[in-house]
PDB file of C-alpha atoms in Angstrom:
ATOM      1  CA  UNK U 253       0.000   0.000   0.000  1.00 61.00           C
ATOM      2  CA  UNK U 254       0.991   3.747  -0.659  1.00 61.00           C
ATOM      3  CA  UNK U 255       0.522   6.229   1.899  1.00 62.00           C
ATOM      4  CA  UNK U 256      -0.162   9.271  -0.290  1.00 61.00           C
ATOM      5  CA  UNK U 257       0.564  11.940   1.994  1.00 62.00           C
ATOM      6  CA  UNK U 258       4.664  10.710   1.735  1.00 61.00           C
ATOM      7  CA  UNK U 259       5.002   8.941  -1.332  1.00 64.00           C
ATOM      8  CA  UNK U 260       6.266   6.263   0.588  1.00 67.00           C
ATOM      9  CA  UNK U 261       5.324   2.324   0.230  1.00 74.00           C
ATOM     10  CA  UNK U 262       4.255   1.360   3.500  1.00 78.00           C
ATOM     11  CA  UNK U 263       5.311  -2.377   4.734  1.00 80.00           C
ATOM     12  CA  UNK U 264       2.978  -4.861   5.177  1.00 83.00           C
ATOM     13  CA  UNK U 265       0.825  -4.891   8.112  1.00 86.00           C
ATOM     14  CA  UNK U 266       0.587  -6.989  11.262  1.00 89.00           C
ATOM     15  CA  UNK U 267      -2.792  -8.596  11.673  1.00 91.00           C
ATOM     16  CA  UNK U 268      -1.870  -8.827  15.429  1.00 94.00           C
ATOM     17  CA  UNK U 269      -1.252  -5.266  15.635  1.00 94.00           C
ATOM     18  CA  UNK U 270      -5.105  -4.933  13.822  1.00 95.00           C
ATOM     19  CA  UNK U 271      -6.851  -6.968  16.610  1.00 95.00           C
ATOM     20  CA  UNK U 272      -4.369  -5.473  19.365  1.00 96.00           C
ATOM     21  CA  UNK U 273      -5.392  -1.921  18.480  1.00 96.00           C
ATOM     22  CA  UNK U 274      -9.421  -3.042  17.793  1.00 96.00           C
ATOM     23  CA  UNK U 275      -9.194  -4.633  21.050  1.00 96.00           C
ATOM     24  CA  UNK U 276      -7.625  -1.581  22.846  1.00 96.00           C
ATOM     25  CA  UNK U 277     -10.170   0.816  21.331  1.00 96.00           C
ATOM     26  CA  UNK U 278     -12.838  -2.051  22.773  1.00 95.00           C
ATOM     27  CA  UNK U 279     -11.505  -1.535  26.054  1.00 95.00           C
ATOM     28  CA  UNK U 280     -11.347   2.778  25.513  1.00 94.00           C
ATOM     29  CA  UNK U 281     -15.071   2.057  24.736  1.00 92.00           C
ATOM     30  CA  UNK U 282     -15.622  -0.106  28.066  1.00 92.00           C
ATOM     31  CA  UNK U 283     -14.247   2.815  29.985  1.00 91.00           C
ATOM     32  CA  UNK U 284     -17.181   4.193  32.652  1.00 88.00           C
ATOM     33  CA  UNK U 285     -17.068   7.513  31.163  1.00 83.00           C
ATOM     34  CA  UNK U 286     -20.946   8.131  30.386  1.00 72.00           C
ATOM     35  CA  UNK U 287     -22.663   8.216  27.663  1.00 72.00           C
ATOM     36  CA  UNK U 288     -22.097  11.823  26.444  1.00 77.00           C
ATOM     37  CA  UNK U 289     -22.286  13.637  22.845  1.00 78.00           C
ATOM     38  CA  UNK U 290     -18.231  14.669  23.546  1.00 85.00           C
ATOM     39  CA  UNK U 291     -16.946  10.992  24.517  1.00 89.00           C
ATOM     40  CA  UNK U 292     -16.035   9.989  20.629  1.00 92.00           C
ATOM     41  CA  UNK U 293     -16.783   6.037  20.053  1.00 92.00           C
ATOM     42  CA  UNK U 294     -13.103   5.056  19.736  1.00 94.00           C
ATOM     43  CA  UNK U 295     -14.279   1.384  17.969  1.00 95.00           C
ATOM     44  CA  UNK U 296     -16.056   2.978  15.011  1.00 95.00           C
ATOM     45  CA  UNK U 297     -12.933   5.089  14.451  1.00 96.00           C
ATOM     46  CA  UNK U 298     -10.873   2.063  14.130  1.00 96.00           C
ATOM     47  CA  UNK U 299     -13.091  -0.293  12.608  1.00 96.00           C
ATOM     48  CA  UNK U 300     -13.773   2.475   9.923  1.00 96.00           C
ATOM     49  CA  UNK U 301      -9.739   2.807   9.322  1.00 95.00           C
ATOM     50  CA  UNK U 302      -9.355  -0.821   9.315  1.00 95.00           C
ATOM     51  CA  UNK U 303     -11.610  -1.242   6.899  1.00 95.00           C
ATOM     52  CA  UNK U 304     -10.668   1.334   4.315  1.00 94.00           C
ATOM     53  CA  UNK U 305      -7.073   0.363   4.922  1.00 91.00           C
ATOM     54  CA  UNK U 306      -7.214  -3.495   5.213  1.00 90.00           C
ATOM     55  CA  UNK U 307     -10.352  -4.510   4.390  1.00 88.00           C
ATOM     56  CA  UNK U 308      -9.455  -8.437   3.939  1.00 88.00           C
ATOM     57  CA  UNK U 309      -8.631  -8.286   7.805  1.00 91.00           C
ATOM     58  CA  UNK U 310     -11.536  -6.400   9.129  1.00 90.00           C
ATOM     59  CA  UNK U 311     -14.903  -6.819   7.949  1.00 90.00           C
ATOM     60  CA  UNK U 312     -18.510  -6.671   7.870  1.00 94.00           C
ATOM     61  CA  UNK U 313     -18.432  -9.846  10.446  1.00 95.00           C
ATOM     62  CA  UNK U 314     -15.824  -8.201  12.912  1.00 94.00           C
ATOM     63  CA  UNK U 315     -17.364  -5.059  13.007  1.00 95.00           C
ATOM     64  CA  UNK U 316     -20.717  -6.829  13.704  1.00 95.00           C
ATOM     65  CA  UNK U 317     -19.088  -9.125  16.439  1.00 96.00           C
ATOM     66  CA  UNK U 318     -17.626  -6.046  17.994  1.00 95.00           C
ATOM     67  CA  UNK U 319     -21.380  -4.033  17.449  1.00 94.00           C
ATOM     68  CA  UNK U 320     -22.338  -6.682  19.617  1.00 95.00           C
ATOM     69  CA  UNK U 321     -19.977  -6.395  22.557  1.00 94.00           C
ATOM     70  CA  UNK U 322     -21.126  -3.173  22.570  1.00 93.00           C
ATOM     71  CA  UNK U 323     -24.840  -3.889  22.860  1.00 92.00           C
ATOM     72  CA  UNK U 324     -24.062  -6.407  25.534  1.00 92.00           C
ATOM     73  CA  UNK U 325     -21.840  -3.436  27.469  1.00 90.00           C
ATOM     74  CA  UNK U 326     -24.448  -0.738  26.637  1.00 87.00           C
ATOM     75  CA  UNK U 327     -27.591  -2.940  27.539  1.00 84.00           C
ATOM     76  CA  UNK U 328     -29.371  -1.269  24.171  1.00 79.00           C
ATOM     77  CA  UNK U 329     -31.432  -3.181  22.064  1.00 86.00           C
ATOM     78  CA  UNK U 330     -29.462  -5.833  20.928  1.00 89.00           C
ATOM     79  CA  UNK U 331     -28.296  -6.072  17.688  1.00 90.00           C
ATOM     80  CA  UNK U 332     -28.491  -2.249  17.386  1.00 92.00           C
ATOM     81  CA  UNK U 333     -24.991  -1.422  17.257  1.00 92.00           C
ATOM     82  CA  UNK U 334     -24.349  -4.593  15.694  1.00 94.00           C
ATOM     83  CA  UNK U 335     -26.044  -3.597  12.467  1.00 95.00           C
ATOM     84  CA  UNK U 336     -24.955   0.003  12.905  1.00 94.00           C
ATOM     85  CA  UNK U 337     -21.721  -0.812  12.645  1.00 95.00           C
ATOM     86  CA  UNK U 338     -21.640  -3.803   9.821  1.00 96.00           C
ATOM     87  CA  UNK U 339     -23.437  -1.178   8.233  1.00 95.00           C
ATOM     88  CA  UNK U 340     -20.979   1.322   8.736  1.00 94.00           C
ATOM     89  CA  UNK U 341     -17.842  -1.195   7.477  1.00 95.00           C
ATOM     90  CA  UNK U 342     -19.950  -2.278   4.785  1.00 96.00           C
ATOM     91  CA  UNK U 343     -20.291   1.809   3.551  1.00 95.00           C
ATOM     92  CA  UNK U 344     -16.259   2.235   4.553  1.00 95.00           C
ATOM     93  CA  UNK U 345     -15.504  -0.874   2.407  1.00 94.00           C
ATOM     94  CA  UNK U 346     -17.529   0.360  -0.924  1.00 94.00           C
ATOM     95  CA  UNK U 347     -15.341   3.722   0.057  1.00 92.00           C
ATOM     96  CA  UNK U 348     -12.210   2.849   0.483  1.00 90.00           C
ATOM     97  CA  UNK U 349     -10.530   3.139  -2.892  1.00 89.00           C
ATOM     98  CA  UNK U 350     -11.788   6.816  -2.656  1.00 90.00           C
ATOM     99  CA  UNK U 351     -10.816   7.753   0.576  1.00 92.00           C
ATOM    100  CA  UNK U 352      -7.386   6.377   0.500  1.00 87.00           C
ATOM    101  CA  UNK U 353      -6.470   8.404  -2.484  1.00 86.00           C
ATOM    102  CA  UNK U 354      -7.295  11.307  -0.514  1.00 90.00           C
ATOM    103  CA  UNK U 355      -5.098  13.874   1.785  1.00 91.00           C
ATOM    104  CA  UNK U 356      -5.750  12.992   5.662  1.00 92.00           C
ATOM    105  CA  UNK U 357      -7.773  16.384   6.628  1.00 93.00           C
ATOM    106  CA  UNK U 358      -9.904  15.535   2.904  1.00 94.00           C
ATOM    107  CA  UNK U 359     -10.157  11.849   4.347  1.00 94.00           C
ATOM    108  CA  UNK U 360     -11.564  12.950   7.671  1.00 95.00           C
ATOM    109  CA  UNK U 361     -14.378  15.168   5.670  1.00 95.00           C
ATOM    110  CA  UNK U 362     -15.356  12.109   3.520  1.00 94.00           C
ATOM    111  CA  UNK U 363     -15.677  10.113   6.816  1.00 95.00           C
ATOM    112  CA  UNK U 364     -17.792  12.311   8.758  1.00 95.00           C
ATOM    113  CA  UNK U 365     -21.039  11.030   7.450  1.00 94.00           C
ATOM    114  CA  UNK U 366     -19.940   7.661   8.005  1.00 94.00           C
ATOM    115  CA  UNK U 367     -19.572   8.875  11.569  1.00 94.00           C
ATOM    116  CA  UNK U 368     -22.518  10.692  11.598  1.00 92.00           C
ATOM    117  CA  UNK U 369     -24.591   7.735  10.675  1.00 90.00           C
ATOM    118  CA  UNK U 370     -23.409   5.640  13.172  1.00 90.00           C
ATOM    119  CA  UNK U 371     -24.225   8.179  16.043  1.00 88.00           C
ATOM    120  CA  UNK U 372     -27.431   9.144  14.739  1.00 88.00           C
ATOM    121  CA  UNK U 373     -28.898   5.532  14.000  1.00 89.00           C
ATOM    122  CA  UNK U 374     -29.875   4.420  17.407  1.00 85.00           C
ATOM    123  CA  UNK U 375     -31.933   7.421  17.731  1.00 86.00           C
ATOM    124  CA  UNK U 376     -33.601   6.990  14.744  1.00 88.00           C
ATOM    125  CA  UNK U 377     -34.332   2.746  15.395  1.00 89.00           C
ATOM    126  CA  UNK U 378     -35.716   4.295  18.552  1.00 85.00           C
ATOM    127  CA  UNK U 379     -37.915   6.839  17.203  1.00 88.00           C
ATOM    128  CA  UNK U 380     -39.363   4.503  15.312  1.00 91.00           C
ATOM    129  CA  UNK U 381     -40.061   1.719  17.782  1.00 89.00           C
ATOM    130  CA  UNK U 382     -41.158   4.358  20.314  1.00 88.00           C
ATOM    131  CA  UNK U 383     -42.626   6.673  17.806  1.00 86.00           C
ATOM    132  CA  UNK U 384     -41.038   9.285  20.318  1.00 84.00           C
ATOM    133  CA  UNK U 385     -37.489  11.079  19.649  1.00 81.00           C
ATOM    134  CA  UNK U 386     -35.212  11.961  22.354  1.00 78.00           C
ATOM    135  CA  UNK U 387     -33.392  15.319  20.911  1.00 74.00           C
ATOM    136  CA  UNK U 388     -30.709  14.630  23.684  1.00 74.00           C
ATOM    137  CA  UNK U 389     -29.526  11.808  21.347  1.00 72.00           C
ATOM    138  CA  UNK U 390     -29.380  14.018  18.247  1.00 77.00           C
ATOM    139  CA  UNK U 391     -25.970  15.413  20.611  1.00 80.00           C
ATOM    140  CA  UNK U 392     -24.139  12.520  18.027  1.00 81.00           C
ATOM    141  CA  UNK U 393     -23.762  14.914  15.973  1.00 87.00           C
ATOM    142  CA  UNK U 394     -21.002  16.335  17.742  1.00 91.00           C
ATOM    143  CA  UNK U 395     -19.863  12.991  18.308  1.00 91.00           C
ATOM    144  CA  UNK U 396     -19.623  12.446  14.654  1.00 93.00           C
ATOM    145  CA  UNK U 397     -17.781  15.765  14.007  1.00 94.00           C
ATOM    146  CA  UNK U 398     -15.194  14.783  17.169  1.00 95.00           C
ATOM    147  CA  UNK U 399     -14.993  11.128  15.558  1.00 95.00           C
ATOM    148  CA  UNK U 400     -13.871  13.074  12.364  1.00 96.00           C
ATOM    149  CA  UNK U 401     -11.700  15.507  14.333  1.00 96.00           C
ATOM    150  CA  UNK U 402      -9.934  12.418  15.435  1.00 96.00           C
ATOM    151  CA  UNK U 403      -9.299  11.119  12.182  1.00 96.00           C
ATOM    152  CA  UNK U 404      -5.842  12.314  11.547  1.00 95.00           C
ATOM    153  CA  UNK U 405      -4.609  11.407  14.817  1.00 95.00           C
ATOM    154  CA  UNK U 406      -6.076   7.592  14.392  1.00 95.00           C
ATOM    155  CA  UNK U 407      -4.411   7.570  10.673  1.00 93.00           C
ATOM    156  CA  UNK U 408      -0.997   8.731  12.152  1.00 91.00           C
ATOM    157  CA  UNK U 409      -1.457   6.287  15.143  1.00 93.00           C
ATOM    158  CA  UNK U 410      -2.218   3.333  13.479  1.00 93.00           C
ATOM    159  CA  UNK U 411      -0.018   3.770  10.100  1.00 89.00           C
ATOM    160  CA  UNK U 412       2.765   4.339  12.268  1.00 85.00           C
ATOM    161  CA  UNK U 413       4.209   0.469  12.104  1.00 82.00           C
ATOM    162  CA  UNK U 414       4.019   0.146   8.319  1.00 83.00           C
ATOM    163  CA  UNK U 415       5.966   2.867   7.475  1.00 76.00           C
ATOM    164  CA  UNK U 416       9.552   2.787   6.383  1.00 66.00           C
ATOM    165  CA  UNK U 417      12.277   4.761   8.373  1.00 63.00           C
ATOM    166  CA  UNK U 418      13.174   8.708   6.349  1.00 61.00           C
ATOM    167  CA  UNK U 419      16.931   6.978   6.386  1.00 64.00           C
ATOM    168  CA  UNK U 420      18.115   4.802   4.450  1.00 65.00           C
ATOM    169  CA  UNK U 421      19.977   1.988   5.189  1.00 67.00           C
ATOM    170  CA  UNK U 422      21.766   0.569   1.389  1.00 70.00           C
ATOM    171  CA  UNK U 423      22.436  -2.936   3.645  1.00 73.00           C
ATOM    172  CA  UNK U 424      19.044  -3.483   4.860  1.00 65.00           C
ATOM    173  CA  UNK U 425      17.091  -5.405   2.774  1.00 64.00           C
ATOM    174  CA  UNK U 426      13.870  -4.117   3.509  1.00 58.00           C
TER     175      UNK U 426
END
């Protein structure tokens, strides 16, 4: 893979380092630190990188699997966040080839209704269950604007181990 913003080819990527960093944005998620419109969903920021970036790793599945741990944690309807956020890889994966080729701050504006969606779905599944809104969960918004905020700092984060030192070394091989 190229990272676009260097010119650089990036090396290969762990799959351990994937599930390592899905699993520590699980556990950022499982943090008791309420449930409010400024607390960004740190699992939908990496399951959307993961699956522009290396899609044949993460998946619909995975996201779904982890959309479940989260219903479990959140006691929601079940299967909410599950299908909010296969939903959400499925729209990252039919976007990827477009948002790769793109500059990080561009990137970050062509995920924010990806972001959006995700944070505004449960209201709207519960609207229409209900058939009454609670405007206190339309705060997502700002949750989906933070989520994109956060976009370059995930990309430099998790890029980080694929990319090939600025020196270089004629009697290294790689």
């Amino acid at each position: 893979m190229i990272d676009f913003q260097s010119g650089y080819i990036l090396r290969p990527v762990n799959p351990i380092f994937i599930f390592v960093s899905l699993f520590c944005a699980l556990l950022l998620n499982l943090l008791p630190l309420g449930n409010h419109a400024w607390v960004p969903d740190w699992l939908i920021i990496c399951i959307v990188f993961w699956n522009i970036h290396q899609h044949r790793y993460v998946g619909v599945v995975w996201a779904s699997l982890l959309g479940l741990a989260m219903d479990v944690h959140n006691s929601d309807l079940l299967g909410l966040h599950a299908f909010s956020y296969a939903l959400v890889a499925y729209l990252a994966v039919a976007w990827h080839r477009r948002i790769s080729s793109l500059q990080v701050y561009a990137q970050a504006l062509h995920v924010l209704p990806i972001f959006m969606l995700v944070s505004i779905f449960p209201v709207l599944v519960h609207w229409l269950l209900t058939g009454s809104i609670y405007w206190w969960g339309l705060g997502g918004v700002l949750q989906g604007v933070i989520e994109a905020a956060l976009w370059p700092v995930a990309t430099k984060l998790l890029l980080a181990p694929q990319r090939r030192p600025i020196d270089i070394d004629h009697n290294r091989p790689l």
